[in-house]
Amino acid sequence: MLAFIVRRLLQAVLVMLAVALIAFAMFRFVGDPVNSMLPEIATTEDRQALRAQLGLDEPIPTQFAKFIGGAVQGEFGISYRNKRPVSDLIVERLPATLELVFAAALFALLMGVPMGVYTALNRHGFVSNLLQIISLIGISVPTFVTGILLILIFSVWLNWLPSFGRGEVVQLGWWSTGLLTISGLKSLVLPSVMLGLFQVTLIMRLVRAEMLEVLRTDFIRFARARGLTDRAVHFGHALRNTLMPVITIAGLQLGSMIAFAIITETVFQWPGMGLLFIQAVSFADIPVMSAYLVLVALIFVVINMIVDLLYFVVDPRLSVGGDRA
Amino acid sequence: MKQSGPLLEVRDLSVVFDTRRGPLTAVDRISFDLSPGEILGVVGESGAGKSLTGTAITGLLERPGRIGGGEIRFEGNRIDNLPPEQMRRLRGRRIGAIFQDPLTSLNPLFTVGRQLVETIQTHLDLGREQARQRALELLAEVGIPAPEKRIDHYPHQFSGGMRQRVVIALALCANPKLVIADEPTTALDVSIQAQILAVLKKLCREHGAAVILVTHDMGVIAETADRVAVMYSGRIAEIGPAAQVVKAPRHPYTEGLMGSIPVIGTGADRLTQIEGSMPRLTDIPAGCAFHPRCPCARADCAAVRPEPRPVGDGKVACVLYDGGGI
Ligand SMILES: Nc1ncnc2c1ncn2[C@@H]1O[C@H](COP(=O)(O)OP(=O)(O)O)[C@@H](O)[C@H]1O
Ligand SMILES: [Mg+2]
């Protein structure tokens, strides 16, 4: 198991290096930032001075080495747009995005798993078929459409929930949380529903399919033959065996939700990293963009490792050696 | 309720599958009795309806399969039409089951101890510690060495034979009066089949359980069973004391089956003695289902379905023994 962890760590480092290279390459491919940072009338000396200040006059390998060195310490340079350290901007925005994504993931799991179990156990029921149809619609409607519909219904017509922003936030050290105020919680509802809705349908369909698969197995038939209650068979034996694929997919989806949060944050003007990224793109603010890229990749890699380790917790066949006799 | 009659009475039991092209009859009006403590062997080629008969008795038929008619009485009471919850209480408690493949019968994510304790506590009013104690005793009884250590192991840590011993312990943990063992050794290595059968036989005798032992191994039957039922195309061709059916088979199909006992332990899946194969459910011939393959077939075999008639100590469904006819 230790060898496995070491191997996974090495893989993770390689992945992060590759991502860092891409993030670094962006500096070279997207237009010269100096043009947009200085007024039209700036002199060549002004330009040279700014170049030197940003470190753009050094040889490329040196620049990359410096980039890696900085990235490891969380330093991504100065934002071209608002002239502040990128790390400060990220620290400001990260809590908003993470709270949004975890609320959405929680919503998706709390809705998706029970709905999947229900539709698997009552395969031919009316409610199951209805849920199946609704989930098909849920999968095929683009998320920004659901977002706009949610705003239309709950903000414009019913006036129950705010349509933009994070509401009031409270500082806990460097972490700004919206979870401790009424307006913060109310503001969280619509964005997390929008971000999580697609995942609800995905998880529901996954749990349903896995559950139906497991219910056909011999050990479920044998559990029934032993006279165990439906409750024990369904929730003790069957659900537990569907957990592996659900953990995998839920973990991977957590990563993609952080990426998809860009759309949600744009629709709801949610002050997270996604919004920061969109603003950076329109300004060719490369340090912010590359920092975002590296950070999202890091989150992906970390989640993947946690998922792999959870396998060992869930499945004894991996962790307990088979001294078969 | 104590009474002296048979433990299990099956009367005209049918199992049908509802398909788009109408119902298919997989088990066709079979009848037999089982006395307390008796071992009834059920033999026949694959697809004869052996497993379905067992599944119908345990009430575990799944759609589109269902009981199409007849009665099943257990300890004098009908159980074929019990509400699901009452049937569940009977399963494991009064009627145990053992399936073919020990590698897939156990939940891979739970220790064998947990699966035993869970089953024991479902049926018996025991605390956690007492249930665990009983689980340890059962593991020792089925011949698992060092039960105190093995009880906390996961199924994948046991070999096939050891797992089937665990399965036997699970089937017997609430002292059922009937155990339905569906080809309990077919999936196992030939060298350990006899051991497992011996364990099964010994435990069922000690716990006073009757056994329906499904197999297509005639050697197993000859050694283990008190009586034998021979099934063909969902019907019982012949049923009687093991010695009689094995040594002096009356039904031409049984004769063919016995002729194909090669060596003990080798399955008699393919019948070298009888030409052809068993018909599919969709084209079971009229009259006697066996007549197209039967060396003794007569003109009326295709017209009249033979009913089981007493012959010797058993019953045979064949016109040869119809005596006066109908
Ligand atoms: N789910 C099902 N749908 C349709 N036919 C089935 C189904 N399960 C079993 N059968 C049919 O029922 C017959 C008897 O099956 P079974 O009792 O399993 O035979 P065996 O004697 O080999 O145990 C076979 O012909 C099989 O094809
Ligand atoms: Mg079978």
Tab-separated table of C-alpha atoms in Angstrom, chain A residues 10-275:
chain	number	residue	atom	x	y	z
A	10	LEU	CA	5.180	10.563	-8.253
A	11	GLN	CA	2.450	10.494	-10.893
A	12	ALA	CA	0.853	13.511	-9.277
A	13	VAL	CA	4.127	15.444	-9.394
A	14	LEU	CA	4.539	14.620	-13.095
A	15	VAL	CA	0.994	15.757	-13.856
A	16	MET	CA	1.553	19.001	-11.980
A	17	LEU	CA	4.807	19.656	-13.853
A	18	ALA	CA	3.037	19.178	-17.173
A	19	VAL	CA	0.271	21.551	-16.133
A	20	ALA	CA	2.824	24.092	-14.946
A	21	LEU	CA	4.510	23.928	-18.360
A	22	ILE	CA	1.203	24.661	-20.082
A	23	ALA	CA	0.433	27.461	-17.652
A	24	PHE	CA	3.869	28.900	-18.261
A	25	ALA	CA	3.559	28.556	-22.035
A	26	MET	CA	0.478	30.781	-21.910
A	27	PHE	CA	2.758	33.679	-21.124
A	28	ARG	CA	4.403	33.261	-24.511
A	29	PHE	CA	1.345	32.648	-26.632
A	30	VAL	CA	-1.069	35.238	-25.409
A	31	GLY	CA	-0.325	38.828	-26.487
A	32	ASP	CA	2.352	40.982	-24.834
A	33	PRO	CA	0.949	42.144	-21.489
A	34	VAL	CA	3.096	45.247	-21.553
A	35	ASN	CA	0.922	46.652	-24.325
A	36	SER	CA	-2.208	46.599	-22.259
A	37	MET	CA	-0.554	47.654	-18.987
A	38	LEU	CA	0.997	50.857	-20.259
A	39	PRO	CA	-0.710	53.808	-21.886
A	40	GLU	CA	-0.320	54.192	-25.689
A	41	ILE	CA	2.151	57.015	-25.274
A	42	ALA	CA	4.650	55.076	-23.090
A	43	THR	CA	8.301	55.256	-24.194
A	44	THR	CA	10.533	52.290	-25.052
A	45	GLU	CA	12.403	52.837	-21.776
A	46	ASP	CA	9.150	52.584	-19.831
A	47	ARG	CA	8.440	49.308	-21.640
A	48	GLN	CA	11.910	47.921	-20.884
A	49	ALA	CA	11.596	48.897	-17.240
A	50	LEU	CA	8.238	47.125	-16.888
A	51	ARG	CA	9.602	44.051	-18.690
A	52	ALA	CA	12.499	43.863	-16.267
A	53	GLN	CA	10.128	44.329	-13.332
A	54	LEU	CA	7.918	41.454	-14.540
A	55	GLY	CA	10.967	39.299	-15.310
A	56	LEU	CA	10.068	39.037	-18.986
A	57	ASP	CA	13.577	39.910	-20.218
A	58	GLU	CA	15.269	36.780	-18.881
A	59	PRO	CA	15.977	33.555	-20.871
A	60	ILE	CA	12.973	31.224	-21.100
A	61	PRO	CA	14.370	28.276	-19.045
A	62	THR	CA	15.241	30.702	-16.269
A	63	GLN	CA	11.741	32.125	-16.432
A	64	PHE	CA	10.235	28.613	-16.191
A	65	ALA	CA	12.462	27.679	-13.260
A	66	LYS	CA	11.446	30.864	-11.496
A	67	PHE	CA	7.808	30.150	-12.327
A	68	ILE	CA	8.005	26.680	-10.769
A	69	GLY	CA	9.898	27.991	-7.777
A	70	GLY	CA	7.243	30.636	-7.218
A	71	ALA	CA	4.335	28.290	-7.859
A	72	VAL	CA	5.577	25.831	-5.226
A	73	GLN	CA	5.476	28.669	-2.699
A	74	GLY	CA	2.095	29.828	-3.958
A	75	GLU	CA	3.602	32.862	-5.707
A	76	PHE	CA	2.309	33.560	-9.194
A	77	GLY	CA	3.539	37.098	-9.590
A	78	ILE	CA	1.611	40.330	-9.866
A	79	SER	CA	-1.749	40.554	-11.581
A	80	TYR	CA	-1.415	42.602	-14.759
A	81	ARG	CA	-4.893	43.980	-14.217
A	82	ASN	CA	-5.054	45.223	-10.652
A	83	LYS	CA	-1.333	45.198	-9.843
A	84	ARG	CA	-1.777	43.040	-6.723
A	85	PRO	CA	-0.086	39.709	-5.920
A	86	VAL	CA	-2.040	36.885	-7.573
A	87	SER	CA	-1.841	34.808	-4.408
A	88	ASP	CA	-3.774	37.506	-2.511
A	89	LEU	CA	-6.483	37.508	-5.177
A	90	ILE	CA	-6.760	33.709	-5.093
A	91	VAL	CA	-6.937	33.607	-1.310
A	92	GLU	CA	-9.754	36.143	-1.450
A	93	ARG	CA	-11.717	34.196	-4.023
A	94	LEU	CA	-11.001	30.550	-3.136
A	95	PRO	CA	-13.420	30.256	-0.168
A	96	ALA	CA	-16.350	31.467	-2.262
A	97	THR	CA	-15.761	28.833	-4.939
A	98	LEU	CA	-15.088	25.989	-2.522
A	99	GLU	CA	-18.201	26.750	-0.471
A	100	LEU	CA	-20.258	26.856	-3.651
A	101	VAL	CA	-18.848	23.584	-4.969
A	102	PHE	CA	-19.210	21.709	-1.691
A	103	ALA	CA	-22.783	22.934	-1.220
A	104	ALA	CA	-23.561	21.806	-4.768
A	105	ALA	CA	-21.875	18.425	-4.225
A	106	LEU	CA	-23.747	17.888	-0.971
A	107	PHE	CA	-27.005	18.772	-2.703
A	108	ALA	CA	-26.168	16.356	-5.539
A	109	LEU	CA	-25.343	13.461	-3.193
A	110	LEU	CA	-28.269	14.029	-0.822
A	111	MET	CA	-30.694	14.088	-3.734
A	112	GLY	CA	-28.976	11.733	-6.186
A	113	VAL	CA	-28.217	8.721	-3.970
A	114	PRO	CA	-31.712	8.307	-2.446
A	115	MET	CA	-33.352	8.922	-5.805
A	116	GLY	CA	-31.079	6.344	-7.440
A	117	VAL	CA	-31.820	3.786	-4.735
A	118	TYR	CA	-35.550	4.489	-4.942
A	119	THR	CA	-35.734	4.160	-8.719
A	120	ALA	CA	-33.698	0.935	-8.607
A	121	LEU	CA	-35.893	-0.668	-5.940
A	122	ASN	CA	-39.181	0.476	-7.482
A	123	ARG	CA	-38.124	-0.055	-11.038
A	124	HIS	CA	-41.566	-0.132	-12.586
A	125	GLY	CA	-43.302	2.401	-10.350
A	126	PHE	CA	-44.857	5.589	-11.653
A	127	VAL	CA	-42.616	7.865	-9.587
A	128	SER	CA	-39.497	6.036	-10.821
A	129	ASN	CA	-40.441	6.475	-14.453
A	130	LEU	CA	-41.248	10.118	-13.822
A	131	LEU	CA	-37.859	10.657	-12.158
A	132	GLN	CA	-36.144	8.913	-15.039
A	133	ILE	CA	-37.803	11.249	-17.543
A	134	ILE	CA	-37.108	14.356	-15.482
A	135	SER	CA	-33.485	13.307	-15.123
A	136	LEU	CA	-33.202	12.932	-18.889
A	137	ILE	CA	-34.397	16.499	-19.258
A	138	GLY	CA	-32.028	17.527	-16.478
A	139	ILE	CA	-29.076	16.050	-18.350
A	140	SER	CA	-29.937	17.649	-21.660
A	141	VAL	CA	-30.702	21.248	-20.611
A	142	PRO	CA	-27.593	23.491	-20.556
A	143	THR	CA	-26.751	24.641	-17.038
A	144	PHE	CA	-26.899	28.362	-17.791
A	145	VAL	CA	-30.503	27.879	-18.942
A	146	THR	CA	-31.432	26.219	-15.629
A	147	GLY	CA	-29.599	29.046	-13.840
A	148	ILE	CA	-31.541	31.724	-15.648
A	149	LEU	CA	-34.823	29.851	-15.082
A	150	LEU	CA	-34.030	29.565	-11.363
A	151	ILE	CA	-33.391	33.304	-11.182
A	152	LEU	CA	-36.578	34.028	-13.090
A	153	ILE	CA	-38.732	31.889	-10.804
A	154	PHE	CA	-37.199	32.342	-7.356
A	155	SER	CA	-35.780	35.834	-7.595
A	156	VAL	CA	-37.875	37.733	-10.099
A	157	TRP	CA	-41.339	36.182	-9.701
A	158	LEU	CA	-41.341	34.890	-6.124
A	159	ASN	CA	-38.681	37.238	-4.803
A	160	TRP	CA	-37.551	34.592	-2.291
A	161	LEU	CA	-33.853	34.361	-2.972
A	162	PRO	CA	-31.196	36.803	-4.160
A	163	SER	CA	-30.109	36.485	-7.774
A	164	PHE	CA	-26.486	37.581	-7.425
A	165	GLY	CA	-23.575	37.907	-5.043
A	166	ARG	CA	-22.650	36.062	-1.889
A	167	GLY	CA	-24.616	38.036	0.676
A	168	GLU	CA	-22.928	38.999	3.919
A	169	VAL	CA	-19.711	37.152	4.688
A	170	VAL	CA	-17.854	36.637	7.953
A	171	GLN	CA	-14.056	36.459	8.159
A	172	LEU	CA	-12.626	33.432	9.921
A	173	GLY	CA	-8.943	34.243	9.702
A	174	TRP	CA	-8.186	34.448	5.980
A	175	TRP	CA	-11.276	32.386	5.116
A	176	SER	CA	-14.371	34.428	4.293
A	177	THR	CA	-17.489	32.353	4.839
A	178	GLY	CA	-21.069	32.970	3.766
A	179	LEU	CA	-22.310	30.009	5.775
A	180	LEU	CA	-22.796	31.937	9.031
A	181	THR	CA	-25.235	34.606	7.912
A	182	ILE	CA	-28.840	34.312	6.753
A	183	SER	CA	-28.201	36.349	3.639
A	184	GLY	CA	-25.088	34.302	2.893
A	185	LEU	CA	-27.016	31.036	3.122
A	186	LYS	CA	-29.894	32.404	1.057
A	187	SER	CA	-27.455	33.546	-1.609
A	188	LEU	CA	-25.892	30.086	-1.727
A	189	VAL	CA	-29.116	28.248	-2.571
A	190	LEU	CA	-29.702	29.112	-6.228
A	191	PRO	CA	-26.079	28.892	-7.414
A	192	SER	CA	-25.472	25.548	-5.722
A	193	VAL	CA	-28.734	24.142	-7.082
A	194	MET	CA	-27.731	25.278	-10.566
A	195	LEU	CA	-24.266	23.782	-10.241
A	196	GLY	CA	-25.497	20.570	-8.596
A	197	LEU	CA	-28.583	19.807	-10.674
A	198	PHE	CA	-26.697	18.104	-13.475
A	199	GLN	CA	-24.780	16.050	-10.909
A	200	VAL	CA	-28.032	14.984	-9.216
A	201	THR	CA	-29.222	13.361	-12.411
A	202	LEU	CA	-25.817	11.859	-13.067
A	203	ILE	CA	-25.493	10.339	-9.590
A	204	MET	CA	-29.093	9.164	-9.588
A	205	ARG	CA	-28.596	7.321	-12.884
A	206	LEU	CA	-25.283	5.893	-11.743
A	207	VAL	CA	-26.615	4.653	-8.401
A	208	ARG	CA	-29.663	3.192	-10.120
A	209	ALA	CA	-27.604	1.312	-12.698
A	210	GLU	CA	-25.094	0.028	-10.146
A	211	MET	CA	-27.815	-0.952	-7.715
A	212	LEU	CA	-29.709	-2.941	-10.373
A	213	GLU	CA	-26.466	-4.661	-11.254
A	214	VAL	CA	-25.701	-5.575	-7.643
A	215	LEU	CA	-29.276	-6.726	-6.934
A	216	ARG	CA	-28.807	-9.411	-9.583
A	217	THR	CA	-25.729	-10.901	-7.939
A	218	ASP	CA	-25.585	-14.243	-6.162
A	219	PHE	CA	-24.661	-12.795	-2.800
A	220	ILE	CA	-27.819	-10.691	-2.785
A	221	ARG	CA	-29.889	-13.777	-3.651
A	222	PHE	CA	-28.110	-15.630	-0.885
A	223	ALA	CA	-28.718	-12.758	1.546
A	224	ARG	CA	-32.432	-13.019	0.730
A	225	ALA	CA	-32.290	-16.799	1.086
A	226	ARG	CA	-30.895	-16.286	4.585
A	227	GLY	CA	-34.059	-14.374	5.406
A	228	LEU	CA	-32.444	-10.981	5.932
A	229	THR	CA	-34.899	-8.105	5.889
A	230	ASP	CA	-35.305	-6.050	2.712
A	231	ARG	CA	-33.798	-3.172	4.611
A	232	ALA	CA	-30.621	-5.097	5.428
A	233	VAL	CA	-30.379	-6.506	1.913
A	234	HIS	CA	-30.916	-3.192	0.153
A	235	PHE	CA	-29.072	-0.771	2.390
A	236	GLY	CA	-26.589	-3.030	4.153
A	237	HIS	CA	-25.474	-5.273	1.320
A	238	ALA	CA	-26.515	-3.766	-2.001
A	239	LEU	CA	-25.909	-0.067	-1.407
A	240	ARG	CA	-22.531	-0.689	0.169
A	241	ASN	CA	-21.455	-2.553	-2.966
A	242	THR	CA	-22.480	0.317	-5.232
A	243	LEU	CA	-20.286	2.701	-3.248
A	244	MET	CA	-17.044	2.151	-5.172
A	245	PRO	CA	-18.189	3.470	-8.554
A	246	VAL	CA	-20.184	6.212	-6.852
A	247	ILE	CA	-17.099	7.414	-4.961
A	248	THR	CA	-15.069	7.401	-8.166
A	249	ILE	CA	-17.570	9.368	-10.176
A	250	ALA	CA	-18.473	11.733	-7.342
A	251	GLY	CA	-14.777	12.486	-6.834
A	252	LEU	CA	-14.132	13.151	-10.481
A	253	GLN	CA	-17.290	15.245	-10.710
A	254	LEU	CA	-16.140	17.340	-7.761
A	255	GLY	CA	-13.180	18.391	-9.874
A	256	SER	CA	-15.268	19.167	-12.910
A	257	MET	CA	-17.719	21.126	-10.754
A	258	ILE	CA	-14.881	23.436	-9.764
A	259	ALA	CA	-14.248	23.951	-13.459
A	260	PHE	CA	-17.956	24.355	-14.296
A	261	ALA	CA	-18.325	26.830	-11.449
A	262	ILE	CA	-17.062	29.415	-13.956
A	263	ILE	CA	-20.467	29.406	-15.659
A	264	THR	CA	-22.428	29.475	-12.414
A	265	GLU	CA	-20.268	32.242	-10.982
A	266	THR	CA	-20.769	34.270	-14.138
A	267	VAL	CA	-24.561	33.826	-14.115
A	268	PHE	CA	-24.838	34.692	-10.414
A	269	GLN	CA	-21.941	37.179	-10.236
A	270	TRP	CA	-20.548	34.908	-7.514
A	271	PRO	CA	-17.232	36.394	-6.349
A	272	GLY	CA	-15.200	33.193	-6.693
A	273	MET	CA	-12.199	32.030	-8.656
A	274	GLY	CA	-14.251	31.334	-11.767
A	275	LEU	CA	-15.377	34.929	-11.986
